[in-house]
Amino acid sequence: MKNKSFRHLWIGQAFANLGDIFYVVGLISLIYALTGSALYLSLLPFTTTIFRFISSLLAPLIIDRFTLKRILVLSQLWKTILLIILGIYITNFNQAFAVVALIFIAMISLLDGVAAPVSATLTPQLVPKEELIRANGFLNVITQTIFVSGWPLGSVLLISTSSSFIIWMTVILYAVSTICTIKIEITEQTAETIHSSSRDSIKSGWVAIRKKPTIRTLISLDFITTLASSVWVAAVIYVYVEQNLKLGEQWWGYINTSYFIGMIVSGLLVIRFAKFAVMILYFFP
């Protein structure tokens, strides 16, 4: 837990996660101000989910050929570069902005889909085995804290500043995350390139999913739930607060925060009453 590289990892991921929330807040406000359409707002989380899913399918090909640190650094670096380009573009605000924003979101989501499993894989290599559980618990607390605090903070910033300011703040957060990732020290070997491994890398995962109905069901549920909750958080609530409640964007952040707090509480309840939950599943499969 006192490992400097692990410290750089969690700090970098914390800045990256906070930046992910901020740039979504900024883009949602810009897109809605331009189009006034809930459809475009729903396309934002839909695009994010779909392209992360596509990226996760291609992740084994990249992980097999490059070192984990290199993948993580390059993904964060390119996210920073893409957001800089987007920040420059929005200064010339025009009717094509919503479509262009979705294209940038798709590219950033592709990078996120590869970086997520790499970040999780790095932890066991940076932390001793006996401290791995504590390290994973610590990372989970940091991630949930970022989600709980990031939405209201982003909403308040949106009220007090502007969408463009939030986008450029996200650039700074991404840049800090990139620097922290570069400082991670890890000894690893790049996997050798084998022509037949490309097909095998992708095929192995699908074979496991096909042979195990439980895994297939869990993946399907996770995909549908993530997509539905993302659209709800990003589009439905935003329009409801603005049109029905007649309140400022900060209340959108407060409602989103309550959503994530509810997820944390439900997780704690499941842990606390795990035996009771198992009994229910046993009698009502």
Tab-separated table of C-alpha atoms in Angstrom:
chain	number	residue	atom	x	y	z
A	1	MET	CA	0.000	0.000	0.000
A	2	LYS	CA	2.996	2.291	0.524
A	3	ASN	CA	4.346	1.477	-2.939
A	4	LYS	CA	4.987	4.710	-4.866
A	5	SER	CA	3.881	3.174	-8.148
A	6	PHE	CA	0.580	2.086	-6.602
A	7	ARG	CA	0.145	5.614	-5.258
A	8	HIS	CA	0.714	7.022	-8.740
A	9	LEU	CA	-1.794	4.493	-10.108
A	10	TRP	CA	-4.681	5.371	-7.784
A	11	ILE	CA	-4.026	9.105	-7.937
A	12	GLY	CA	-3.908	8.972	-11.732
A	13	GLN	CA	-7.107	6.951	-11.894
A	14	ALA	CA	-8.825	9.302	-9.446
A	15	PHE	CA	-8.016	12.321	-11.642
A	16	ALA	CA	-9.078	10.397	-14.751
A	17	ASN	CA	-12.412	9.338	-13.209
A	18	LEU	CA	-13.131	12.873	-12.028
A	19	GLY	CA	-12.277	14.143	-15.501
A	20	ASP	CA	-14.657	11.603	-17.053
A	21	ILE	CA	-17.502	12.995	-14.960
A	22	PHE	CA	-16.626	16.623	-15.653
A	23	TYR	CA	-16.411	16.267	-19.417
A	24	VAL	CA	-19.754	14.441	-19.510
A	25	VAL	CA	-21.331	17.245	-17.454
A	26	GLY	CA	-19.880	19.863	-19.797
A	27	LEU	CA	-20.890	18.074	-22.988
A	28	ILE	CA	-24.421	17.316	-21.791
A	29	SER	CA	-24.977	20.991	-21.047
A	30	LEU	CA	-23.548	22.065	-24.414
A	31	ILE	CA	-25.502	19.492	-26.418
A	32	TYR	CA	-28.775	20.309	-24.690
A	33	ALA	CA	-28.215	24.048	-25.111
A	34	LEU	CA	-27.657	23.485	-28.839
A	35	THR	CA	-30.349	20.937	-29.648
A	36	GLY	CA	-32.831	21.053	-26.766
A	37	SER	CA	-33.367	17.376	-27.526
A	38	ALA	CA	-33.472	14.522	-25.015
A	39	LEU	CA	-32.634	12.192	-27.905
A	40	TYR	CA	-29.175	13.693	-28.332
A	41	LEU	CA	-28.607	13.499	-24.582
A	42	SER	CA	-29.520	9.804	-24.597
A	43	LEU	CA	-27.146	9.225	-27.517
A	44	LEU	CA	-24.234	10.368	-25.350
A	45	PRO	CA	-24.363	7.511	-22.797
A	46	PHE	CA	-25.521	5.100	-25.521
A	47	THR	CA	-22.432	5.914	-27.606
A	48	THR	CA	-20.196	5.585	-24.547
A	49	THR	CA	-21.582	2.157	-23.610
A	50	ILE	CA	-21.530	0.718	-27.132
A	51	PHE	CA	-17.993	1.815	-27.975
A	52	ARG	CA	-16.626	0.692	-24.605
A	53	PHE	CA	-18.159	-2.696	-25.330
A	54	ILE	CA	-16.538	-2.802	-28.781
A	55	SER	CA	-13.217	-1.752	-27.271
A	56	SER	CA	-13.429	-4.474	-24.616
A	57	LEU	CA	-13.669	-7.050	-27.415
A	58	LEU	CA	-10.480	-5.707	-28.989
A	59	ALA	CA	-8.639	-5.257	-25.680
A	60	PRO	CA	-7.062	-8.770	-25.669
A	61	LEU	CA	-5.367	-8.036	-29.001
A	62	ILE	CA	-3.735	-4.900	-27.623
A	63	ILE	CA	-2.857	-6.368	-24.208
A	64	ASP	CA	-1.125	-9.318	-25.882
A	65	ARG	CA	1.172	-7.034	-27.872
A	66	PHE	CA	2.097	-4.123	-25.630
A	67	THR	CA	3.154	-3.617	-22.035
A	68	LEU	CA	0.419	-2.686	-19.599
A	69	LYS	CA	2.038	0.604	-18.651
A	70	ARG	CA	2.441	1.634	-22.275
A	71	ILE	CA	-1.239	0.920	-22.987
A	72	LEU	CA	-2.366	2.900	-19.950
A	73	VAL	CA	-0.090	5.873	-20.687
A	74	LEU	CA	-0.995	6.071	-24.370
A	75	SER	CA	-4.724	5.727	-23.719
A	76	GLN	CA	-4.689	8.544	-21.179
A	77	LEU	CA	-2.426	10.676	-23.367
A	78	TRP	CA	-4.715	10.297	-26.378
A	79	LYS	CA	-7.766	11.070	-24.245
A	80	THR	CA	-6.049	14.324	-23.268
A	81	ILE	CA	-5.201	15.139	-26.883
A	82	LEU	CA	-8.739	14.390	-28.086
A	83	LEU	CA	-10.248	16.590	-25.405
A	84	ILE	CA	-7.866	19.438	-26.289
A	85	ILE	CA	-9.024	19.207	-29.911
A	86	LEU	CA	-12.649	19.154	-28.758
A	87	GLY	CA	-12.035	22.164	-26.513
A	88	ILE	CA	-10.592	24.094	-29.441
A	89	TYR	CA	-13.478	23.047	-31.663
A	90	ILE	CA	-16.222	24.248	-29.317
A	91	THR	CA	-14.836	27.771	-29.514
A	92	ASN	CA	-16.261	27.720	-33.072
A	93	PHE	CA	-19.702	26.607	-31.939
A	94	ASN	CA	-21.962	25.586	-34.850
A	95	GLN	CA	-24.851	23.323	-35.749
A	96	ALA	CA	-22.602	20.318	-36.376
A	97	PHE	CA	-21.311	20.349	-32.803
A	98	ALA	CA	-23.599	17.616	-31.442
A	99	VAL	CA	-22.511	15.117	-34.097
A	100	VAL	CA	-18.840	15.995	-33.707
A	101	ALA	CA	-19.112	15.680	-29.931
A	102	LEU	CA	-20.529	12.163	-30.303
A	103	ILE	CA	-17.602	11.229	-32.543
A	104	PHE	CA	-15.114	12.418	-29.918
A	105	ILE	CA	-17.065	10.591	-27.199
A	106	ALA	CA	-16.877	7.398	-29.264
A	107	MET	CA	-13.087	7.690	-29.637
A	108	ILE	CA	-12.572	8.441	-25.936
A	109	SER	CA	-14.805	5.487	-25.031
A	110	LEU	CA	-12.689	3.195	-27.203
A	111	LEU	CA	-9.641	4.248	-25.201
A	112	ASP	CA	-11.488	3.792	-21.888
A	113	GLY	CA	-12.568	0.285	-22.850
A	114	VAL	CA	-8.947	-0.789	-23.168
A	115	ALA	CA	-7.602	1.171	-20.193
A	116	ALA	CA	-10.120	-0.208	-17.656
A	117	PRO	CA	-8.961	-3.866	-17.671
A	118	VAL	CA	-5.319	-2.783	-17.865
A	119	SER	CA	-5.685	-0.645	-14.740
A	120	ALA	CA	-7.250	-3.568	-12.871
A	121	THR	CA	-4.474	-5.902	-14.043
A	122	LEU	CA	-1.722	-3.558	-12.863
A	123	THR	CA	-2.793	-3.625	-9.210
A	124	PRO	CA	-1.614	-7.212	-8.449
A	125	GLN	CA	1.748	-6.358	-10.017
A	126	LEU	CA	2.269	-3.301	-7.823
A	127	VAL	CA	0.953	-4.561	-4.485
A	128	PRO	CA	2.129	-7.599	-2.446
A	129	LYS	CA	-0.287	-10.516	-2.475
A	130	GLU	CA	-1.084	-10.195	1.221
A	131	GLU	CA	-2.168	-6.561	0.712
A	132	LEU	CA	-4.120	-7.091	-2.508
A	133	ILE	CA	-7.551	-7.239	-0.843
A	134	ARG	CA	-6.890	-4.002	1.038
A	135	ALA	CA	-5.629	-2.373	-2.138
A	136	ASN	CA	-8.718	-3.366	-4.143
A	137	GLY	CA	-10.979	-2.180	-1.326
A	138	PHE	CA	-9.113	1.119	-1.201
A	139	LEU	CA	-9.456	1.590	-4.970
A	140	ASN	CA	-13.173	0.842	-4.761
A	141	VAL	CA	-13.642	3.436	-1.997
A	142	ILE	CA	-11.755	6.042	-4.045
A	143	THR	CA	-13.820	5.289	-7.156
A	144	GLN	CA	-17.156	5.455	-5.344
A	145	THR	CA	-16.116	8.659	-3.551
A	146	ILE	CA	-15.268	10.244	-6.902
A	147	PHE	CA	-18.675	9.275	-8.304
A	148	VAL	CA	-20.547	10.560	-5.251
A	149	SER	CA	-18.711	13.891	-5.097
A	150	GLY	CA	-17.987	14.440	-8.795
A	151	TRP	CA	-21.553	14.933	-10.029
A	152	PRO	CA	-22.602	17.674	-7.585
A	153	LEU	CA	-19.199	19.351	-7.909
A	154	GLY	CA	-19.453	19.308	-11.695
A	155	SER	CA	-22.980	20.699	-11.563
A	156	VAL	CA	-21.979	23.526	-9.226
A	157	LEU	CA	-19.043	24.367	-11.494
A	158	LEU	CA	-21.417	24.392	-14.448
A	159	ILE	CA	-23.631	26.939	-12.696
A	160	SER	CA	-20.742	29.170	-11.591
A	161	THR	CA	-18.601	28.940	-14.753
A	162	SER	CA	-19.410	27.477	-18.179
A	163	SER	CA	-19.319	24.256	-20.158
A	164	SER	CA	-16.158	25.313	-21.973
A	165	PHE	CA	-14.403	25.988	-18.666
A	166	ILE	CA	-15.315	22.500	-17.440
A	167	ILE	CA	-13.976	20.925	-20.648
A	168	TRP	CA	-10.626	22.685	-20.217
A	169	MET	CA	-10.538	21.744	-16.537
A	170	THR	CA	-10.982	18.151	-17.641
A	171	VAL	CA	-7.985	18.550	-19.934
A	172	ILE	CA	-5.906	19.523	-16.882
A	173	LEU	CA	-7.209	16.538	-14.905
A	174	TYR	CA	-6.380	14.190	-17.790
A	175	ALA	CA	-2.905	15.714	-18.108
A	176	VAL	CA	-2.208	15.151	-14.395
A	177	SER	CA	-3.479	11.585	-14.744
A	178	THR	CA	-1.134	11.020	-17.669
A	179	ILE	CA	1.866	12.315	-15.696
A	180	CYS	CA	1.009	10.055	-12.738
A	181	THR	CA	0.685	7.060	-15.046
A	182	ILE	CA	4.083	7.752	-16.597
A	183	LYS	CA	5.642	7.652	-13.116
A	184	ILE	CA	4.450	4.098	-12.497
A	185	GLU	CA	7.414	1.728	-12.368
A	186	ILE	CA	6.783	-1.876	-13.319
A	187	THR	CA	8.917	-4.673	-14.703
A	188	GLU	CA	7.130	-6.549	-17.439
A	189	GLN	CA	7.789	-8.157	-20.768
A	190	THR	CA	5.957	-7.295	-23.943
A	191	ALA	CA	4.085	-10.251	-25.270
A	192	GLU	CA	5.417	-11.722	-28.492
A	193	THR	CA	3.393	-11.153	-31.607
A	194	ILE	CA	1.903	-14.390	-32.908
A	195	HIS	CA	-0.237	-14.261	-35.997
A	196	SER	CA	-2.653	-16.922	-34.775
A	197	SER	CA	-3.021	-15.293	-31.356
A	198	SER	CA	-5.295	-12.514	-32.626
A	199	ARG	CA	-8.101	-14.914	-33.381
A	200	ASP	CA	-7.407	-17.025	-30.299
A	201	SER	CA	-7.381	-14.003	-27.966
A	202	ILE	CA	-10.863	-12.939	-29.031
A	203	LYS	CA	-12.231	-16.448	-29.478
A	204	SER	CA	-11.261	-17.650	-25.996
A	205	GLY	CA	-13.496	-15.117	-24.281
A	206	TRP	CA	-16.504	-15.847	-26.486
A	207	VAL	CA	-16.043	-19.591	-25.990
A	208	ALA	CA	-16.140	-19.113	-22.215
A	209	ILE	CA	-19.291	-17.001	-22.511
A	210	ARG	CA	-20.969	-19.537	-24.803
A	211	LYS	CA	-20.168	-22.523	-22.600
A	212	LYS	CA	-21.249	-20.894	-19.326
A	213	PRO	CA	-24.845	-19.609	-19.341
A	214	THR	CA	-24.310	-17.911	-15.975
A	215	ILE	CA	-21.534	-15.720	-17.354
A	216	ARG	CA	-23.609	-14.970	-20.442
A	217	THR	CA	-26.560	-13.906	-18.301
A	218	LEU	CA	-24.431	-11.723	-16.042
A	219	ILE	CA	-22.777	-9.982	-18.979
A	220	SER	CA	-26.147	-9.349	-20.640
A	221	LEU	CA	-27.623	-7.967	-17.423
A	222	ASP	CA	-24.609	-5.761	-16.811
A	223	PHE	CA	-24.704	-4.373	-20.359
A	224	ILE	CA	-28.444	-3.618	-20.297
A	225	THR	CA	-28.338	-2.179	-16.768
A	226	THR	CA	-25.349	0.043	-17.563
A	227	LEU	CA	-26.987	1.337	-20.733
A	228	ALA	CA	-30.340	2.008	-19.056
A	229	SER	CA	-28.881	3.680	-15.967
A	230	SER	CA	-26.552	5.829	-18.078
A	231	VAL	CA	-29.422	7.123	-20.217
A	232	TRP	CA	-31.477	7.737	-17.066
A	233	VAL	CA	-28.686	9.655	-15.322
A	234	ALA	CA	-27.496	11.649	-18.314
A	235	ALA	CA	-30.678	12.386	-20.247
A	236	VAL	CA	-33.958	11.721	-18.444
A	237	ILE	CA	-33.025	13.343	-15.129
A	238	TYR	CA	-31.421	16.383	-16.807
A	239	VAL	CA	-34.541	17.137	-18.871
A	240	TYR	CA	-36.850	16.436	-15.924
A	241	VAL	CA	-34.968	18.869	-13.664
A	242	GLU	CA	-34.917	21.571	-16.322
A	243	GLN	CA	-38.448	21.258	-17.707
A	244	ASN	CA	-40.562	19.837	-14.878
A	245	LEU	CA	-38.859	20.915	-11.670
A	246	LYS	CA	-37.710	24.254	-13.125
A	247	LEU	CA	-34.483	24.001	-11.136
A	248	GLY	CA	-30.828	24.640	-11.950
A	249	GLU	CA	-28.317	22.065	-13.169
A	250	GLN	CA	-26.949	21.632	-9.641
A	251	TRP	CA	-30.072	19.641	-8.754
A	252	TRP	CA	-29.292	17.262	-11.584
A	253	GLY	CA	-25.982	16.653	-9.849
A	254	TYR	CA	-27.635	16.192	-6.466
A	255	ILE	CA	-30.074	13.613	-7.870
A	256	ASN	CA	-27.261	11.729	-9.584
A	257	THR	CA	-25.348	11.725	-6.309
A	258	SER	CA	-28.302	10.234	-4.469
A	259	TYR	CA	-28.409	7.527	-7.140
A	260	PHE	CA	-24.792	6.504	-6.505
A	261	ILE	CA	-25.258	6.733	-2.743
A	262	GLY	CA	-28.167	4.319	-3.135
A	263	MET	CA	-25.920	1.929	-5.052
A	264	ILE	CA	-23.316	2.061	-2.273
A	265	VAL	CA	-25.933	1.485	0.436
A	266	SER	CA	-27.458	-1.435	-1.465
A	267	GLY	CA	-24.013	-2.990	-1.850
A	268	LEU	CA	-23.382	-2.671	1.893
A	269	LEU	CA	-26.774	-4.257	2.627
A	270	VAL	CA	-25.980	-7.196	0.364
A	271	ILE	CA	-22.659	-7.702	2.168
A	272	ARG	CA	-24.313	-7.419	5.573
A	273	PHE	CA	-27.178	-9.798	4.785
A	274	ALA	CA	-25.357	-12.055	2.328
A	275	LYS	CA	-26.570	-15.265	3.991
A	276	PHE	CA	-30.176	-14.086	3.863
A	277	ALA	CA	-29.812	-13.244	0.160
A	278	VAL	CA	-28.388	-16.715	-0.533
A	279	MET	CA	-31.375	-18.305	1.215
A	280	ILE	CA	-33.802	-16.297	-0.930
A	281	LEU	CA	-32.007	-17.360	-4.109
A	282	TYR	CA	-32.056	-20.969	-2.910
A	283	PHE	CA	-35.831	-21.065	-2.369
A	284	PHE	CA	-36.685	-18.763	-5.292
A	285	PRO	CA	-34.118	-19.536	-8.020
